[in-house]
Amino acid sequence: MKFCNEYDEMMQGLGQKKLPRIDFGSLNNILESCRKQLLHSHTADVRDDQANADGVSADSQLCSGRFGTFVTNDIPFGCSSFLMQTGVGYLVCEGTFFPTLLKEIRGVVGFFNSRAQALLDRHLPSGCCKCFLWLGDRLLGTDVELIQECETLIAYATINTIAVRRLLKKYDKIHYSKQGQAFKSRAVSMRVEILQSPWLYELMALHINLREAKANMECAHLQLDGFSLIFDNTKPSLSFELFDSIKLNIELTCSICLETLFDPVSLGCGHLFCYMCACKASSVSVVDGLKAASGRKKCPVCREVGIYESAVNLEELHILLKRSWPEYWEERRKMEKAERIEEAKQHWQSQAARFMGI
């Protein structure tokens, strides 16, 4: 229970009460209960085999979680290897463990995304809000607060990710299965993998931007310094390493034009593209924007549909690339400006012709 205590201390140290969280203690108790029952079942199985050479006793086919059970006669998942080999239906704790875990992950991801978006809006506000927030920042000195809240949110995402990974690893170890790994894959497809959230990428870029801008601020005590923009053979990537050996390396090359991302956008599936490349892939003009894309259009990489409407413009990442590679950025800006002007001209000409009935 060492990590359970560390997790509780970390969550309390974030300074906010009643945050959505992974109930590590309760889920760990479910697994512990399942482990004990599997051990008991295995002991009973060995005893029954000695007494009856015809097969496995019915009692050895139980793997009921502490808070619920689920019956499967399908592909065996969960339970120990000796039960898998029987090919007989059994009770497993997936009926409680995975639904509970999924519900809590969704709560954590939803909270993180909303708070991260609000923080980023404070740094790069739009419209009339810009004037009020600019004045408020000058009066309250919120640059340091932005850095601290950014670090808090990143720590929140990381500690909950560690909790999920440890639970899934323990599940597979107890049940001699790969269902924990399969759950991680399903979480990605359901867009509840927090380490693949575009808002996390934006927070990482924001942290680097603020760190560089406020490098000489004595009052800015940066606790997270594992973020960096790496250039390997002119191919940039956003990298960070945090506690518990969690590492992320996010390639910043567009899969369509094969160039460094310019005006980057993250589609709903999590893949990154240049904004104009994403527009071309979805068959919309830059004037209409990605929101106008058909729901049947697919991601060029994973072929998933319905991912353009939820696209996120990565403005902080764009600023980071602009500051880190100004020569490339300026050259790309000139090329895109000319292309956008020509595309906008063609768009409005076609609209005018349609209006005139030509």
Short mmCIF file of C-alpha atoms in Angstrom, two decimals:
data_model
loop_
_atom_site.label_atom_id
_atom_site.label_comp_id
_atom_site.label_asym_id
_atom_site.label_seq_id
_atom_site.Cartn_x
_atom_site.Cartn_y
_atom_site.Cartn_z
CA MET A 1 0.00 0.00 0.00
CA LYS A 2 3.03 2.27 -0.26
CA PHE A 3 1.97 3.79 -3.56
CA CYS A 4 -1.59 4.20 -2.27
CA ASN A 5 -0.25 6.44 0.51
CA GLU A 6 1.99 8.32 -1.93
CA TYR A 7 -0.97 8.83 -4.26
CA ASP A 8 -3.17 10.18 -1.46
CA GLU A 9 -0.43 12.54 -0.30
CA MET A 10 0.15 13.75 -3.85
CA MET A 11 -3.54 14.44 -4.42
CA GLN A 12 -3.80 16.29 -1.12
CA GLY A 13 -0.69 18.26 -1.98
CA LEU A 14 -2.33 19.63 -5.11
CA GLY A 15 -4.14 22.01 -2.78
CA GLN A 16 -7.70 21.43 -3.99
CA LYS A 17 -10.40 19.37 -2.38
CA LYS A 18 -12.78 16.95 -4.03
CA LEU A 19 -10.83 16.65 -7.25
CA PRO A 20 -11.96 13.83 -9.55
CA ARG A 21 -9.52 11.03 -8.92
CA ILE A 22 -8.77 7.36 -9.34
CA ASP A 23 -9.95 5.59 -6.19
CA PHE A 24 -6.76 3.58 -6.01
CA GLY A 25 -7.49 2.10 -2.60
CA SER A 26 -10.91 0.66 -3.48
CA LEU A 27 -9.81 -0.69 -6.85
CA ASN A 28 -6.72 -2.21 -5.28
CA ASN A 29 -8.95 -3.91 -2.70
CA ILE A 30 -10.99 -5.47 -5.51
CA LEU A 31 -7.81 -6.93 -6.99
CA GLU A 32 -6.58 -8.14 -3.61
CA SER A 33 -9.90 -9.88 -2.99
CA CYS A 34 -9.70 -11.46 -6.43
CA ARG A 35 -6.13 -12.59 -5.80
CA LYS A 36 -7.12 -14.30 -2.57
CA GLN A 37 -10.04 -16.07 -4.24
CA LEU A 38 -7.84 -17.23 -7.10
CA LEU A 39 -5.34 -18.60 -4.62
CA HIS A 40 -8.13 -20.38 -2.78
CA SER A 41 -9.56 -21.71 -6.05
CA HIS A 42 -6.18 -22.98 -7.14
CA THR A 43 -5.71 -24.79 -3.83
CA ALA A 44 -9.17 -26.34 -4.14
CA ASP A 45 -8.44 -27.31 -7.73
CA VAL A 46 -5.29 -29.17 -6.79
CA ARG A 47 -7.11 -30.92 -3.98
CA ASP A 48 -10.01 -31.90 -6.27
CA ASP A 49 -7.63 -33.16 -8.95
CA GLN A 50 -6.08 -35.46 -6.44
CA ALA A 51 -9.49 -36.74 -5.35
CA ASN A 52 -11.17 -36.80 -8.77
CA ALA A 53 -9.22 -37.41 -11.96
CA ASP A 54 -12.21 -36.63 -14.17
CA GLY A 55 -11.89 -32.80 -14.22
CA VAL A 56 -11.86 -29.50 -12.42
CA SER A 57 -14.37 -28.87 -9.66
CA ALA A 58 -17.00 -26.18 -10.04
CA ASP A 59 -15.63 -24.24 -7.08
CA SER A 60 -12.31 -23.69 -8.85
CA GLN A 61 -14.04 -21.77 -11.63
CA LEU A 62 -14.75 -18.76 -9.44
CA CYS A 63 -12.96 -15.44 -9.60
CA SER A 64 -15.52 -13.08 -8.15
CA GLY A 65 -14.53 -9.54 -7.32
CA ARG A 66 -15.33 -8.14 -3.92
CA PHE A 67 -18.03 -5.83 -5.24
CA GLY A 68 -19.47 -7.77 -8.18
CA THR A 69 -19.11 -10.50 -10.77
CA PHE A 70 -19.43 -10.92 -14.49
CA VAL A 71 -20.04 -14.11 -16.46
CA THR A 72 -18.28 -14.90 -19.71
CA ASN A 73 -18.50 -17.99 -21.87
CA ASP A 74 -16.63 -16.30 -24.65
CA ILE A 75 -12.93 -15.64 -25.12
CA PRO A 76 -11.41 -16.31 -21.69
CA PHE A 77 -10.03 -13.19 -20.07
CA GLY A 78 -9.07 -12.71 -16.46
CA CYS A 79 -8.52 -15.59 -14.05
CA SER A 80 -5.41 -17.67 -13.86
CA SER A 81 -3.82 -19.69 -16.64
CA PHE A 82 -5.03 -23.03 -15.32
CA LEU A 83 -8.62 -21.80 -15.63
CA MET A 84 -7.99 -20.47 -19.13
CA GLN A 85 -7.00 -23.93 -20.25
CA THR A 86 -10.31 -25.44 -19.15
CA GLY A 87 -12.33 -23.55 -21.79
CA VAL A 88 -15.25 -23.36 -19.33
CA GLY A 89 -17.19 -20.21 -18.41
CA TYR A 90 -16.29 -18.62 -15.09
CA LEU A 91 -16.98 -15.57 -12.97
CA VAL A 92 -14.46 -12.72 -13.05
CA CYS A 93 -14.10 -9.30 -11.44
CA GLU A 94 -14.25 -7.35 -14.74
CA GLY A 95 -17.91 -6.70 -13.95
CA THR A 96 -16.84 -4.20 -11.29
CA PHE A 97 -13.19 -3.38 -11.81
CA PHE A 98 -13.11 -2.15 -15.41
CA PRO A 99 -16.45 -0.22 -15.41
CA THR A 100 -15.47 1.54 -12.18
CA LEU A 101 -12.00 2.35 -13.47
CA LEU A 102 -13.36 3.65 -16.78
CA LYS A 103 -15.87 5.91 -15.01
CA GLU A 104 -13.17 7.40 -12.81
CA ILE A 105 -10.77 7.89 -15.73
CA ARG A 106 -13.47 9.79 -17.62
CA GLY A 107 -13.98 12.04 -14.62
CA VAL A 108 -10.26 12.76 -14.35
CA VAL A 109 -9.84 13.41 -18.10
CA GLY A 110 -12.92 15.64 -18.26
CA PHE A 111 -11.74 17.74 -15.32
CA PHE A 112 -8.20 17.99 -16.64
CA ASN A 113 -9.26 19.03 -20.14
CA SER A 114 -11.67 21.71 -18.90
CA ARG A 115 -9.17 23.18 -16.41
CA ALA A 116 -6.33 23.09 -18.94
CA GLN A 117 -8.48 24.84 -21.54
CA ALA A 118 -9.45 27.54 -19.03
CA LEU A 119 -5.80 28.09 -18.10
CA LEU A 120 -4.72 28.37 -21.73
CA ASP A 121 -7.55 30.83 -22.42
CA ARG A 122 -6.16 33.01 -19.66
CA HIS A 123 -2.75 33.07 -21.31
CA LEU A 124 -3.99 33.55 -24.88
CA PRO A 125 -7.44 35.10 -24.55
CA SER A 126 -9.44 36.23 -27.56
CA GLY A 127 -11.96 38.96 -28.19
CA CYS A 128 -12.90 41.51 -25.57
CA CYS A 129 -11.78 39.16 -22.79
CA LYS A 130 -8.20 39.96 -23.78
CA CYS A 131 -8.39 43.52 -22.47
CA PHE A 132 -9.87 42.56 -19.12
CA LEU A 133 -7.50 39.65 -18.56
CA TRP A 134 -4.52 41.73 -19.66
CA LEU A 135 -5.39 44.41 -17.11
CA GLY A 136 -6.00 41.78 -14.43
CA ASP A 137 -2.65 40.15 -15.12
CA ARG A 138 -0.86 43.46 -14.73
CA LEU A 139 -2.63 44.21 -11.49
CA LEU A 140 -2.36 40.74 -9.93
CA GLY A 141 0.90 39.50 -11.46
CA THR A 142 -0.56 36.18 -12.59
CA ASP A 143 2.41 35.00 -14.67
CA VAL A 144 3.73 33.11 -11.66
CA GLU A 145 0.25 31.79 -10.95
CA LEU A 146 0.01 30.50 -14.51
CA ILE A 147 3.27 28.60 -14.11
CA GLN A 148 2.21 27.11 -10.79
CA GLU A 149 -1.23 26.09 -12.02
CA CYS A 150 0.31 24.62 -15.16
CA GLU A 151 2.62 22.47 -13.04
CA THR A 152 -0.27 21.47 -10.79
CA LEU A 153 -2.36 20.25 -13.72
CA ILE A 154 0.54 18.34 -15.26
CA ALA A 155 1.27 16.70 -11.90
CA TYR A 156 -2.43 15.85 -11.55
CA ALA A 157 -2.45 14.17 -14.98
CA THR A 158 0.75 12.29 -14.27
CA ILE A 159 -0.10 10.89 -10.83
CA ASN A 160 -3.48 9.63 -12.03
CA THR A 161 -1.84 8.05 -15.07
CA ILE A 162 0.60 6.24 -12.79
CA ALA A 163 -2.30 5.01 -10.64
CA VAL A 164 -4.11 3.61 -13.69
CA ARG A 165 -1.00 1.91 -15.04
CA ARG A 166 -0.20 0.27 -11.71
CA LEU A 167 -3.74 -1.03 -11.33
CA LEU A 168 -3.77 -2.49 -14.84
CA LYS A 169 -0.35 -4.04 -14.37
CA LYS A 170 -1.46 -5.63 -11.11
CA TYR A 171 -4.64 -6.91 -12.76
CA ASP A 172 -2.66 -8.70 -15.46
CA LYS A 173 -0.20 -10.10 -12.92
CA ILE A 174 -2.96 -11.52 -10.72
CA HIS A 175 -5.02 -12.98 -13.56
CA TYR A 176 -2.19 -14.06 -15.85
CA SER A 177 -3.92 -12.10 -18.61
CA LYS A 178 -3.40 -9.22 -21.02
CA GLN A 179 -6.71 -7.55 -20.33
CA GLY A 180 -5.00 -4.64 -18.61
CA GLN A 181 -3.00 -3.92 -21.75
CA ALA A 182 -6.14 -4.35 -23.86
CA PHE A 183 -7.94 -1.85 -21.64
CA LYS A 184 -5.18 0.70 -22.25
CA SER A 185 -5.66 0.29 -25.99
CA ARG A 186 -9.42 0.71 -25.67
CA ALA A 187 -8.88 3.85 -23.56
CA VAL A 188 -6.95 5.38 -26.45
CA SER A 189 -9.74 4.60 -28.93
CA MET A 190 -12.31 6.02 -26.49
CA ARG A 191 -10.16 9.18 -26.12
CA VAL A 192 -9.74 8.86 -22.39
CA GLU A 193 -5.96 8.38 -22.37
CA ILE A 194 -4.84 11.53 -20.57
CA LEU A 195 -1.25 11.38 -21.83
CA GLN A 196 -2.58 11.73 -25.37
CA SER A 197 -4.76 14.73 -24.61
CA PRO A 198 -3.96 17.73 -26.86
CA TRP A 199 -4.46 19.92 -23.79
CA LEU A 200 -1.50 18.19 -22.15
CA TYR A 201 0.64 18.99 -25.19
CA GLU A 202 -0.47 22.60 -24.93
CA LEU A 203 0.37 22.75 -21.22
CA MET A 204 3.84 21.38 -21.92
CA ALA A 205 4.41 24.03 -24.59
CA LEU A 206 2.98 26.72 -22.29
CA HIS A 207 5.34 25.67 -19.52
CA ILE A 208 8.37 25.93 -21.82
CA ASN A 209 7.21 29.30 -23.16
CA LEU A 210 6.66 30.73 -19.68
CA ARG A 211 9.89 29.22 -18.41
CA GLU A 212 11.88 30.92 -21.14
CA ALA A 213 10.02 34.20 -20.82
CA LYS A 214 10.37 34.27 -17.03
CA ALA A 215 13.82 32.72 -16.73
CA ASN A 216 15.06 35.71 -14.76
CA MET A 217 12.08 35.93 -12.43
CA GLU A 218 13.31 35.17 -8.92
CA CYS A 219 9.76 34.57 -7.72
CA ALA A 220 9.06 31.84 -10.27
CA HIS A 221 10.08 28.59 -8.57
CA LEU A 222 9.83 26.01 -11.32
CA GLN A 223 9.45 22.49 -9.96
CA LEU A 224 9.04 20.68 -13.28
CA ASP A 225 11.97 20.97 -15.66
CA GLY A 226 11.62 17.74 -17.60
CA PHE A 227 10.08 19.39 -20.67
CA SER A 228 12.17 20.12 -23.73
CA LEU A 229 11.92 20.70 -27.45
CA ILE A 230 14.40 18.38 -29.18
CA PHE A 231 15.71 18.68 -32.73
CA ASP A 232 17.01 15.40 -34.17
CA ASN A 233 18.22 15.82 -37.76
CA THR A 234 15.97 18.90 -38.03
CA LYS A 235 12.99 16.76 -36.93
CA PRO A 236 11.57 18.35 -33.77
CA SER A 237 9.80 16.52 -30.97
CA LEU A 238 8.30 17.58 -27.68
CA SER A 239 9.71 15.45 -24.90
CA PHE A 240 9.24 15.16 -21.17
CA GLU A 241 10.19 12.78 -18.42
CA LEU A 242 8.42 12.76 -15.07
CA PHE A 243 8.44 10.67 -11.95
CA ASP A 244 7.88 6.91 -12.04
CA SER A 245 9.79 6.81 -15.35
CA ILE A 246 6.88 8.20 -17.38
CA LYS A 247 8.24 9.42 -20.69
CA LEU A 248 6.56 11.03 -23.66
CA ASN A 249 8.08 11.86 -27.01
CA ILE A 250 5.65 13.69 -29.30
CA GLU A 251 6.74 13.92 -32.92
CA LEU A 252 6.10 17.38 -34.36
CA THR A 253 6.21 16.37 -38.02
CA CYS A 254 3.05 16.50 -40.10
CA SER A 255 2.18 13.08 -41.55
CA ILE A 256 0.81 14.68 -44.73
CA CYS A 257 3.42 17.22 -45.86
CA LEU A 258 6.23 15.55 -43.85
CA GLU A 259 7.39 18.97 -42.66
CA THR A 260 7.56 20.45 -39.19
CA LEU A 261 4.08 21.35 -37.98
CA PHE A 262 2.93 24.84 -38.88
CA ASP A 263 -0.22 26.19 -37.25
CA PRO A 264 -0.62 22.73 -35.65
CA VAL A 265 -3.96 21.15 -34.96
CA SER A 266 -4.86 17.98 -33.07
CA LEU A 267 -7.77 15.96 -34.44
CA GLY A 268 -10.18 14.17 -32.14
CA CYS A 269 -8.16 10.95 -32.52
CA GLY A 270 -5.04 12.71 -31.20
CA HIS A 271 -2.98 12.85 -34.41
CA LEU A 272 -1.26 16.15 -35.21
CA PHE A 273 -1.23 17.95 -38.57
CA CYS A 274 -0.62 21.35 -40.06
CA TYR A 275 -3.92 23.22 -40.17
CA MET A 276 -3.93 23.60 -43.95
CA CYS A 277 -2.97 19.94 -44.41
CA ALA A 278 -5.89 18.91 -42.18
CA CYS A 279 -8.24 21.12 -44.22
CA LYS A 280 -7.09 19.49 -47.44
CA ALA A 281 -7.50 16.01 -45.95
CA SER A 282 -11.06 16.84 -44.89
CA SER A 283 -11.91 18.53 -48.24
CA VAL A 284 -12.78 21.91 -46.71
CA SER A 285 -11.32 25.34 -47.36
CA VAL A 286 -9.42 27.32 -44.74
CA VAL A 287 -12.24 29.86 -44.97
CA ASP A 288 -14.83 27.33 -43.82
CA GLY A 289 -12.51 25.64 -41.33
CA LEU A 290 -12.39 22.10 -39.94
CA LYS A 291 -15.76 22.45 -38.20
CA ALA A 292 -17.36 22.30 -41.65
CA ALA A 293 -15.82 18.90 -42.41
CA SER A 294 -18.14 15.98 -43.04
CA GLY A 295 -18.52 13.49 -40.22
CA ARG A 296 -17.61 10.74 -42.69
CA LYS A 297 -14.14 12.12 -43.36
CA LYS A 298 -11.34 9.98 -41.93
CA CYS A 299 -8.06 10.72 -40.23
CA PRO A 300 -5.22 10.22 -42.77
CA VAL A 301 -3.31 8.12 -40.23
CA CYS A 302 -5.74 5.97 -38.22
CA ARG A 303 -8.76 6.20 -40.59
CA GLU A 304 -11.11 7.05 -37.72
CA VAL A 305 -14.22 9.06 -38.66
CA GLY A 306 -15.88 12.00 -36.92
CA ILE A 307 -12.66 13.53 -35.64
CA TYR A 308 -12.53 16.91 -37.42
CA GLU A 309 -15.33 18.59 -35.52
CA SER A 310 -13.47 18.17 -32.21
CA ALA A 311 -10.12 19.41 -33.57
CA VAL A 312 -8.02 21.59 -31.24
CA ASN A 313 -5.76 24.38 -32.47
CA LEU A 314 -2.43 24.10 -30.62
CA GLU A 315 -1.59 27.77 -30.27
CA GLU A 316 1.02 27.41 -27.51
CA LEU A 317 2.84 24.77 -29.54
CA HIS A 318 2.76 27.09 -32.55
CA ILE A 319 4.36 29.85 -30.46
CA LEU A 320 7.02 27.46 -29.18
CA LEU A 321 7.99 26.35 -32.69
CA LYS A 322 8.01 29.95 -33.89
CA ARG A 323 10.41 30.99 -31.11
CA SER A 324 12.61 27.92 -31.43
CA TRP A 325 12.97 27.89 -35.24
CA PRO A 326 12.34 31.46 -36.47
CA GLU A 327 13.97 31.04 -39.91
CA TYR A 328 11.86 28.06 -40.85
CA TRP A 329 8.74 29.61 -39.38
CA GLU A 330 9.12 32.84 -41.37
CA GLU A 331 9.72 30.96 -44.64
CA ARG A 332 6.71 28.74 -44.02
CA ARG A 333 4.57 31.72 -43.06
CA LYS A 334 5.21 33.43 -46.41
CA MET A 335 4.35 30.27 -48.33
CA GLU A 336 1.16 29.66 -46.38
CA LYS A 337 0.07 33.28 -46.61
CA ALA A 338 0.21 33.22 -50.39
CA GLU A 339 -1.58 29.86 -50.50
CA ARG A 340 -4.31 31.00 -48.13
CA ILE A 341 -4.92 34.19 -50.10
CA GLU A 342 -5.26 32.23 -53.32
CA GLU A 343 -7.55 29.67 -51.70
CA ALA A 344 -9.72 32.40 -50.14
CA LYS A 345 -9.93 34.15 -53.52
CA GLN A 346 -11.11 30.95 -55.23
CA HIS A 347 -13.58 30.26 -52.44
CA TRP A 348 -15.30 33.63 -52.67
CA GLN A 349 -15.30 33.56 -56.45
CA SER A 350 -17.11 30.22 -56.36
CA GLN A 351 -19.54 31.59 -53.77
CA ALA A 352 -20.25 34.64 -55.92
CA ALA A 353 -20.76 32.49 -59.00
CA ARG A 354 -23.15 30.26 -57.10
CA PHE A 355 -25.08 33.29 -55.84
CA MET A 356 -25.35 34.70 -59.36
CA GLY A 357 -26.48 31.32 -60.67
CA ILE A 358 -23.55 31.04 -63.02
#
